[in-house]
Amino acid sequence: GKYVIGTVEGDIHSIGKSIVAMLLEASGFQVIDLGVDVSIAKFLETIKQEKPDVVGMSALLTPTVPRMRDVVEALKEAGIRDTVKIMVGGAPVNQDIADSLGADCYAPEAQSAVEKARALIGK
């Protein structure tokens, strides 16, 4: 599968995201790592261009978590939300927050992100 991953706008933390990206690559995913402080426009542009199976968003700073919802809403407005699965993670995120953001999946740590990504794409 193809997986786009990035840390949302306003947040520059990358360790967790980078570990998830490395494990996904080691598990056979094609990973497009957008880096940190990724704008809604960049997520949207990359998703339209790359057509990934899964989009992963991370945040470490609590005030940046709502940016994940903004990305989900932008995907809805662009009419492409139903074409991609969305996974979220990071220290301030939990399952309840993931549900409120409109994500398909929450991964509390890197290894479960790989398992859940496989499940999302049916592998």
Backbone as JSON Lines, residues from 0, in Angstrom:
{"i":0,"aa":"G","n":[0.82,-1.19,0.0],"ca":[0.0,0.0,0.0],"c":[0.86,1.25,0.0]}
{"i":1,"aa":"K","n":[0.21,2.36,-0.26],"ca":[0.88,3.65,-0.28],"c":[0.39,4.46,0.92]}
{"i":2,"aa":"Y","n":[1.32,5.09,1.61],"ca":[1.02,5.78,2.87],"c":[1.68,7.17,2.85]}
{"i":3,"aa":"V","n":[0.87,8.22,2.99],"ca":[1.38,9.58,3.14],"c":[1.35,9.91,4.62]}
{"i":4,"aa":"I","n":[2.45,10.47,5.13],"ca":[2.54,10.77,6.56],"c":[3.15,12.15,6.77]}
{"i":5,"aa":"G","n":[2.67,12.84,7.8],"ca":[3.24,14.13,8.13],"c":[2.79,14.61,9.5]}
{"i":6,"aa":"T","n":[3.58,15.5,10.07],"ca":[3.22,16.17,11.32],"c":[2.47,17.44,10.94]}
{"i":7,"aa":"V","n":[1.33,17.66,11.56],"ca":[0.45,18.75,11.15],"c":[1.05,20.14,11.37]}
{"i":8,"aa":"E","n":[0.48,21.09,10.65],"ca":[0.93,22.48,10.68],"c":[0.98,23.01,12.11]}
{"i":9,"aa":"G","n":[2.06,23.71,12.41],"ca":[2.24,24.29,13.74],"c":[3.03,23.42,14.69]}
{"i":10,"aa":"D","n":[3.34,22.2,14.26],"ca":[4.05,21.25,15.11],"c":[5.32,20.78,14.38]}
{"i":11,"aa":"I","n":[6.44,20.83,15.05],"ca":[7.71,20.47,14.4],"c":[8.33,19.2,14.96]}
{"i":12,"aa":"H","n":[7.56,18.42,15.69],"ca":[8.07,17.19,16.29],"c":[8.04,16.05,15.27]}
{"i":13,"aa":"S","n":[9.14,15.33,15.17],"ca":[9.23,14.33,14.1],"c":[9.63,12.93,14.53]}
{"i":14,"aa":"I","n":[10.05,12.74,15.75],"ca":[10.6,11.42,16.12],"c":[9.57,10.31,15.95]}
{"i":15,"aa":"G","n":[8.4,10.48,16.54],"ca":[7.37,9.44,16.43],"c":[6.95,9.2,14.99]}
{"i":16,"aa":"K","n":[6.73,10.28,14.25],"ca":[6.34,10.17,12.84],"c":[7.41,9.44,12.05]}
{"i":17,"aa":"S","n":[8.65,9.77,12.3],"ca":[9.75,9.14,11.56],"c":[9.87,7.65,11.88]}
{"i":18,"aa":"I","n":[9.65,7.28,13.13],"ca":[9.68,5.86,13.5],"c":[8.55,5.11,12.8]}
{"i":19,"aa":"V","n":[7.35,5.7,12.8],"ca":[6.22,5.07,12.1],"c":[6.56,4.91,10.62]}
{"i":20,"aa":"A","n":[7.1,5.95,10.0],"ca":[7.44,5.89,8.58],"c":[8.46,4.78,8.3]}
{"i":21,"aa":"M","n":[9.48,4.67,9.14],"ca":[10.5,3.63,8.95],"c":[9.91,2.23,9.08]}
{"i":22,"aa":"L","n":[9.07,2.03,10.08],"ca":[8.46,0.71,10.27],"c":[7.52,0.37,9.12]}
{"i":23,"aa":"L","n":[6.79,1.37,8.63],"ca":[5.91,1.13,7.49],"c":[6.72,0.72,6.26]}
{"i":24,"aa":"E","n":[7.8,1.44,6.01],"ca":[8.67,1.09,4.88],"c":[9.24,-0.31,5.03]}
{"i":25,"aa":"A","n":[9.68,-0.65,6.23],"ca":[10.24,-1.98,6.48],"c":[9.19,-3.06,6.3]}
{"i":26,"aa":"S","n":[7.92,-2.68,6.42],"ca":[6.83,-3.64,6.26],"c":[6.29,-3.69,4.84]}
{"i":27,"aa":"G","n":[6.94,-2.94,3.93],"ca":[6.55,-3.02,2.53],"c":[5.7,-1.88,2.0]}
{"i":28,"aa":"F","n":[5.34,-0.93,2.84],"ca":[4.57,0.21,2.36],"c":[5.46,1.17,1.58]}
{"i":29,"aa":"Q","n":[4.89,1.8,0.56],"ca":[5.55,2.93,-0.09],"c":[5.15,4.15,0.74]}
{"i":30,"aa":"V","n":[6.13,4.8,1.35],"ca":[5.85,5.9,2.27],"c":[6.3,7.22,1.67]}
{"i":31,"aa":"I","n":[5.4,8.19,1.69],"ca":[5.7,9.55,1.29],"c":[5.66,10.39,2.56]}
{"i":32,"aa":"D","n":[6.83,10.76,3.05],"ca":[6.96,11.5,4.3],"c":[7.02,12.99,3.99]}
{"i":33,"aa":"L","n":[5.99,13.71,4.38],"ca":[5.91,15.15,4.12],"c":[6.68,15.98,5.13]}
{"i":34,"aa":"G","n":[7.17,15.35,6.18],"ca":[7.94,16.08,7.18],"c":[7.07,16.66,8.27]}
{"i":35,"aa":"V","n":[7.5,17.82,8.76],"ca":[6.82,18.47,9.89],"c":[6.21,19.8,9.44]}
{"i":36,"aa":"D","n":[5.31,20.33,10.27],"ca":[4.68,21.62,10.0],"c":[4.02,21.62,8.62]}
{"i":37,"aa":"V","n":[3.3,20.53,8.34],"ca":[2.71,20.33,7.02],"c":[1.35,21.03,6.94]}
{"i":38,"aa":"S","n":[1.22,21.89,5.96],"ca":[-0.01,22.65,5.78],"c":[-1.14,21.76,5.26]}
{"i":39,"aa":"I","n":[-2.35,22.23,5.46],"ca":[-3.53,21.54,4.92],"c":[-3.39,21.44,3.4]}
{"i":40,"aa":"A","n":[-2.96,22.53,2.77],"ca":[-2.8,22.55,1.31],"c":[-1.81,21.49,0.84]}
{"i":41,"aa":"K","n":[-0.72,21.3,1.58],"ca":[0.29,20.31,1.2],"c":[-0.27,18.89,1.33]}
{"i":42,"aa":"F","n":[-0.99,18.63,2.44],"ca":[-1.63,17.31,2.57],"c":[-2.57,17.08,1.39]}
{"i":43,"aa":"L","n":[-3.42,18.06,1.11],"ca":[-4.41,17.93,0.05],"c":[-3.76,17.72,-1.31]}
{"i":44,"aa":"E","n":[-2.78,18.53,-1.63],"ca":[-2.06,18.43,-2.9],"c":[-1.42,17.06,-3.07]}
{"i":45,"aa":"T","n":[-0.76,16.58,-2.02],"ca":[-0.07,15.29,-2.09],"c":[-1.07,14.15,-2.22]}
{"i":46,"aa":"I","n":[-2.15,14.22,-1.49],"ca":[-3.16,13.16,-1.55],"c":[-3.77,13.1,-2.95]}
{"i":47,"aa":"K","n":[-4.06,14.26,-3.53],"ca":[-4.62,14.28,-4.89],"c":[-3.63,13.7,-5.89]}
{"i":48,"aa":"Q","n":[-2.37,14.04,-5.74],"ca":[-1.33,13.62,-6.69],"c":[-0.95,12.14,-6.51]}
{"i":49,"aa":"E","n":[-0.74,11.71,-5.28],"ca":[-0.21,10.38,-5.01],"c":[-1.26,9.29,-4.85]}
{"i":50,"aa":"K","n":[-2.5,9.69,-4.52],"ca":[-3.6,8.74,-4.32],"c":[-3.22,7.61,-3.36]}
{"i":51,"aa":"P","n":[-2.84,7.96,-2.13],"ca":[-2.43,6.93,-1.16],"c":[-3.63,6.13,-0.64]}
{"i":52,"aa":"D","n":[-3.31,4.99,-0.07],"ca":[-4.33,4.18,0.6],"c":[-4.64,4.75,1.98]}
{"i":53,"aa":"V","n":[-3.58,5.25,2.65],"ca":[-3.7,5.75,4.01],"c":[-2.95,7.06,4.15]}
{"i":54,"aa":"V","n":[-3.52,7.96,4.94],"ca":[-2.84,9.21,5.31],"c":[-2.69,9.18,6.82]}
{"i":55,"aa":"G","n":[-1.46,9.36,7.28],"ca":[-1.18,9.41,8.71],"c":[-0.8,10.82,9.12]}
{"i":56,"aa":"M","n":[-1.42,11.3,10.18],"ca":[-1.1,12.62,10.72],"c":[-0.69,12.48,12.17]}
{"i":57,"aa":"S","n":[0.35,13.23,12.55],"ca":[0.8,13.19,13.93],"c":[0.83,14.6,14.5]}
{"i":58,"aa":"A","n":[0.75,14.65,15.83],"ca":[0.87,15.92,16.56],"c":[1.41,15.58,17.95]}
{"i":59,"aa":"L","n":[2.29,16.42,18.43],"ca":[2.77,16.28,19.81],"c":[2.24,17.43,20.67]}
{"i":60,"aa":"L","n":[2.02,18.57,20.04],"ca":[1.52,19.74,20.76],"c":[-0.01,19.74,20.74]}
{"i":61,"aa":"T","n":[-0.61,19.76,21.92],"ca":[-2.07,19.72,22.03],"c":[-2.76,20.78,21.17]}
{"i":62,"aa":"P","n":[-2.27,22.03,21.12],"ca":[-2.97,23.03,20.31],"c":[-2.97,22.74,18.8]}
{"i":63,"aa":"T","n":[-2.13,21.83,18.34],"ca":[-2.11,21.53,16.91],"c":[-3.03,20.38,16.51]}
{"i":64,"aa":"V","n":[-3.57,19.66,17.48],"ca":[-4.44,18.52,17.18],"c":[-5.63,18.91,16.3]}
{"i":65,"aa":"P","n":[-6.29,20.06,16.51],"ca":[-7.41,20.42,15.64],"c":[-7.05,20.54,14.16]}
{"i":66,"aa":"R","n":[-5.77,20.71,13.85],"ca":[-5.35,20.76,12.45],"c":[-5.68,19.45,11.74]}
{"i":67,"aa":"M","n":[-5.68,18.35,12.48],"ca":[-6.03,17.06,11.88],"c":[-7.46,17.11,11.37]}
{"i":68,"aa":"R","n":[-8.37,17.67,12.16],"ca":[-9.77,17.81,11.74],"c":[-9.85,18.71,10.5]}
{"i":69,"aa":"D","n":[-9.03,19.76,10.48],"ca":[-9.03,20.67,9.34],"c":[-8.64,19.94,8.05]}
{"i":70,"aa":"V","n":[-7.68,19.03,8.15],"ca":[-7.29,18.24,6.98],"c":[-8.44,17.34,6.55]}
{"i":71,"aa":"V","n":[-9.09,16.68,7.49],"ca":[-10.23,15.81,7.17],"c":[-11.32,16.63,6.49]}
{"i":72,"aa":"E","n":[-11.61,17.8,7.02],"ca":[-12.65,18.66,6.44],"c":[-12.27,19.11,5.04]}
{"i":73,"aa":"A","n":[-11.0,19.43,4.83],"ca":[-10.53,19.84,3.5],"c":[-10.69,18.7,2.49]}
{"i":74,"aa":"L","n":[-10.43,17.47,2.95],"ca":[-10.62,16.31,2.07],"c":[-12.09,16.14,1.71]}
{"i":75,"aa":"K","n":[-12.97,16.37,2.68],"ca":[-14.42,16.3,2.41],"c":[-14.81,17.36,1.38]}
{"i":76,"aa":"E","n":[-14.35,18.58,1.6],"ca":[-14.69,19.69,0.7],"c":[-14.17,19.42,-0.72]}
{"i":77,"aa":"A","n":[-13.03,18.75,-0.82],"ca":[-12.45,18.44,-2.12],"c":[-13.1,17.21,-2.76]}
{"i":78,"aa":"G","n":[-13.97,16.54,-2.01],"ca":[-14.67,15.37,-2.53],"c":[-13.83,14.11,-2.6]}
{"i":79,"aa":"I","n":[-12.75,14.07,-1.81],"ca":[-11.87,12.9,-1.87],"c":[-11.71,12.18,-0.52]}
{"i":80,"aa":"R","n":[-12.48,12.59,0.47],"ca":[-12.37,11.96,1.78],"c":[-12.6,10.46,1.72]}
{"i":81,"aa":"D","n":[-13.53,10.02,0.91],"ca":[-13.87,8.6,0.85],"c":[-12.87,7.76,0.06]}
{"i":82,"aa":"T","n":[-11.85,8.4,-0.5],"ca":[-10.86,7.66,-1.29],"c":[-9.65,7.24,-0.48]}
{"i":83,"aa":"V","n":[-9.58,7.67,0.78],"ca":[-8.38,7.43,1.58],"c":[-8.76,7.16,3.04]}
{"i":84,"aa":"K","n":[-8.01,6.29,3.68],"ca":[-8.19,6.04,5.11],"c":[-7.29,7.01,5.87]}
{"i":85,"aa":"I","n":[-7.75,7.46,7.03],"ca":[-7.0,8.43,7.82],"c":[-6.67,7.85,9.18]}
{"i":86,"aa":"M","n":[-5.37,7.88,9.5],"ca":[-4.86,7.42,10.78],"c":[-4.21,8.59,11.5]}
{"i":87,"aa":"V","n":[-4.46,8.7,12.81],"ca":[-3.86,9.77,13.6],"c":[-3.14,9.19,14.8]}
{"i":88,"aa":"G","n":[-2.17,9.96,15.3],"ca":[-1.43,9.54,16.47],"c":[-0.64,10.69,17.04]}
{"i":89,"aa":"G","n":[-0.04,10.43,18.18],"ca":[0.74,11.44,18.89],"c":[0.32,11.48,20.34]}
{"i":90,"aa":"A","n":[1.17,12.03,21.17],"ca":[0.95,12.01,22.62],"c":[-0.39,12.59,23.07]}
{"i":91,"aa":"P","n":[-0.88,13.69,22.49],"ca":[-2.15,14.24,22.99],"c":[-3.39,13.59,22.38]}
{"i":92,"aa":"V","n":[-3.2,12.57,21.53],"ca":[-4.32,11.94,20.82],"c":[-4.69,10.63,21.5]}
{"i":93,"aa":"N","n":[-5.97,10.34,21.54],"ca":[-6.47,9.04,22.0],"c":[-7.63,8.64,21.1]}
{"i":94,"aa":"Q","n":[-8.24,7.51,21.37],"ca":[-9.31,7.03,20.49],"c":[-10.49,8.0,20.43]}
{"i":95,"aa":"D","n":[-10.88,8.55,21.57],"ca":[-12.0,9.5,21.58],"c":[-11.71,10.72,20.72]}
{"i":96,"aa":"I","n":[-10.49,11.23,20.83],"ca":[-10.1,12.39,20.02],"c":[-10.07,12.0,18.55]}
{"i":97,"aa":"A","n":[-9.52,10.85,18.24],"ca":[-9.48,10.4,16.85],"c":[-10.89,10.32,16.27]}
{"i":98,"aa":"D","n":[-11.81,9.8,17.05],"ca":[-13.21,9.72,16.6],"c":[-13.78,11.11,16.34]}
{"i":99,"aa":"S","n":[-13.48,12.05,17.24],"ca":[-14.01,13.41,17.08],"c":[-13.4,14.14,15.89]}
{"i":100,"aa":"L","n":[-12.2,13.73,15.48],"ca":[-11.53,14.34,14.34],"c":[-12.05,13.81,13.01]}
{"i":101,"aa":"G","n":[-12.73,12.67,13.06],"ca":[-13.2,12.05,11.82],"c":[-12.2,11.08,11.22]}
{"i":102,"aa":"A","n":[-11.24,10.63,12.03],"ca":[-10.23,9.68,11.55],"c":[-10.83,8.27,11.49]}
{"i":103,"aa":"D","n":[-10.25,7.44,10.64],"ca":[-10.66,6.05,10.55],"c":[-9.98,5.2,11.6]}
{"i":104,"aa":"C","n":[-8.84,5.68,12.1],"ca":[-8.02,4.84,12.96],"c":[-7.12,5.69,13.86]}
{"i":105,"aa":"Y","n":[-6.84,5.17,15.04],"ca":[-5.9,5.78,15.97],"c":[-4.83,4.74,16.29]}
{"i":106,"aa":"A","n":[-3.59,5.16,16.24],"ca":[-2.48,4.27,16.61],"c":[-1.74,4.89,17.79]}
{"i":107,"aa":"P","n":[-1.72,4.2,18.93],"ca":[-1.06,4.75,20.11],"c":[0.46,4.7,20.06]}
{"i":108,"aa":"E","n":[1.01,3.82,19.21],"ca":[2.47,3.73,19.07],"c":[2.8,3.13,17.71]}
{"i":109,"aa":"A","n":[4.09,3.14,17.38],"ca":[4.53,2.84,16.02],"c":[4.18,1.43,15.53]}
{"i":110,"aa":"Q","n":[4.41,0.42,16.34],"ca":[4.14,-0.94,15.87],"c":[2.66,-1.14,15.58]}
{"i":111,"aa":"S","n":[1.8,-0.6,16.42],"ca":[0.37,-0.75,16.15],"c":[-0.04,0.03,14.91]}
{"i":112,"aa":"A","n":[0.69,1.11,14.58],"ca":[0.39,1.86,13.36],"c":[0.56,0.97,12.13]}
{"i":113,"aa":"V","n":[1.59,0.14,12.12],"ca":[1.82,-0.77,11.0],"c":[0.69,-1.8,10.92]}
{"i":114,"aa":"E","n":[0.36,-2.4,12.06],"ca":[-0.69,-3.41,12.08],"c":[-2.03,-2.81,11.64]}
{"i":115,"aa":"K","n":[-2.32,-1.62,12.12],"ca":[-3.59,-0.98,11.79],"c":[-3.62,-0.53,10.34]}
{"i":116,"aa":"A","n":[-2.49,-0.08,9.8],"ca":[-2.43,0.31,8.39],"c":[-2.71,-0.9,7.51]}
{"i":117,"aa":"R","n":[-2.12,-2.03,7.85],"ca":[-2.39,-3.26,7.1],"c":[-3.86,-3.61,7.15]}
{"i":118,"aa":"A","n":[-4.46,-3.5,8.33],"ca":[-5.88,-3.82,8.47],"c":[-6.75,-2.85,7.64]}
{"i":119,"aa":"L","n":[-6.36,-1.59,7.62],"ca":[-7.14,-0.6,6.86],"c":[-7.17,-0.9,5.38]}
{"i":120,"aa":"I","n":[-6.08,-1.45,4.86],"ca":[-6.05,-1.74,3.43],"c":[-6.36,-3.21,3.13]}
{"i":121,"aa":"G","n":[-6.69,-3.94,4.18],"ca":[-7.1,-5.33,3.98],"c":[-5.96,-6.3,3.69]}
{"i":122,"aa":"K","n":[-4.78,-6.04,4.29],"ca":[-3.63,-6.93,4.06],"c":[-3.19,-7.55,5.36]}
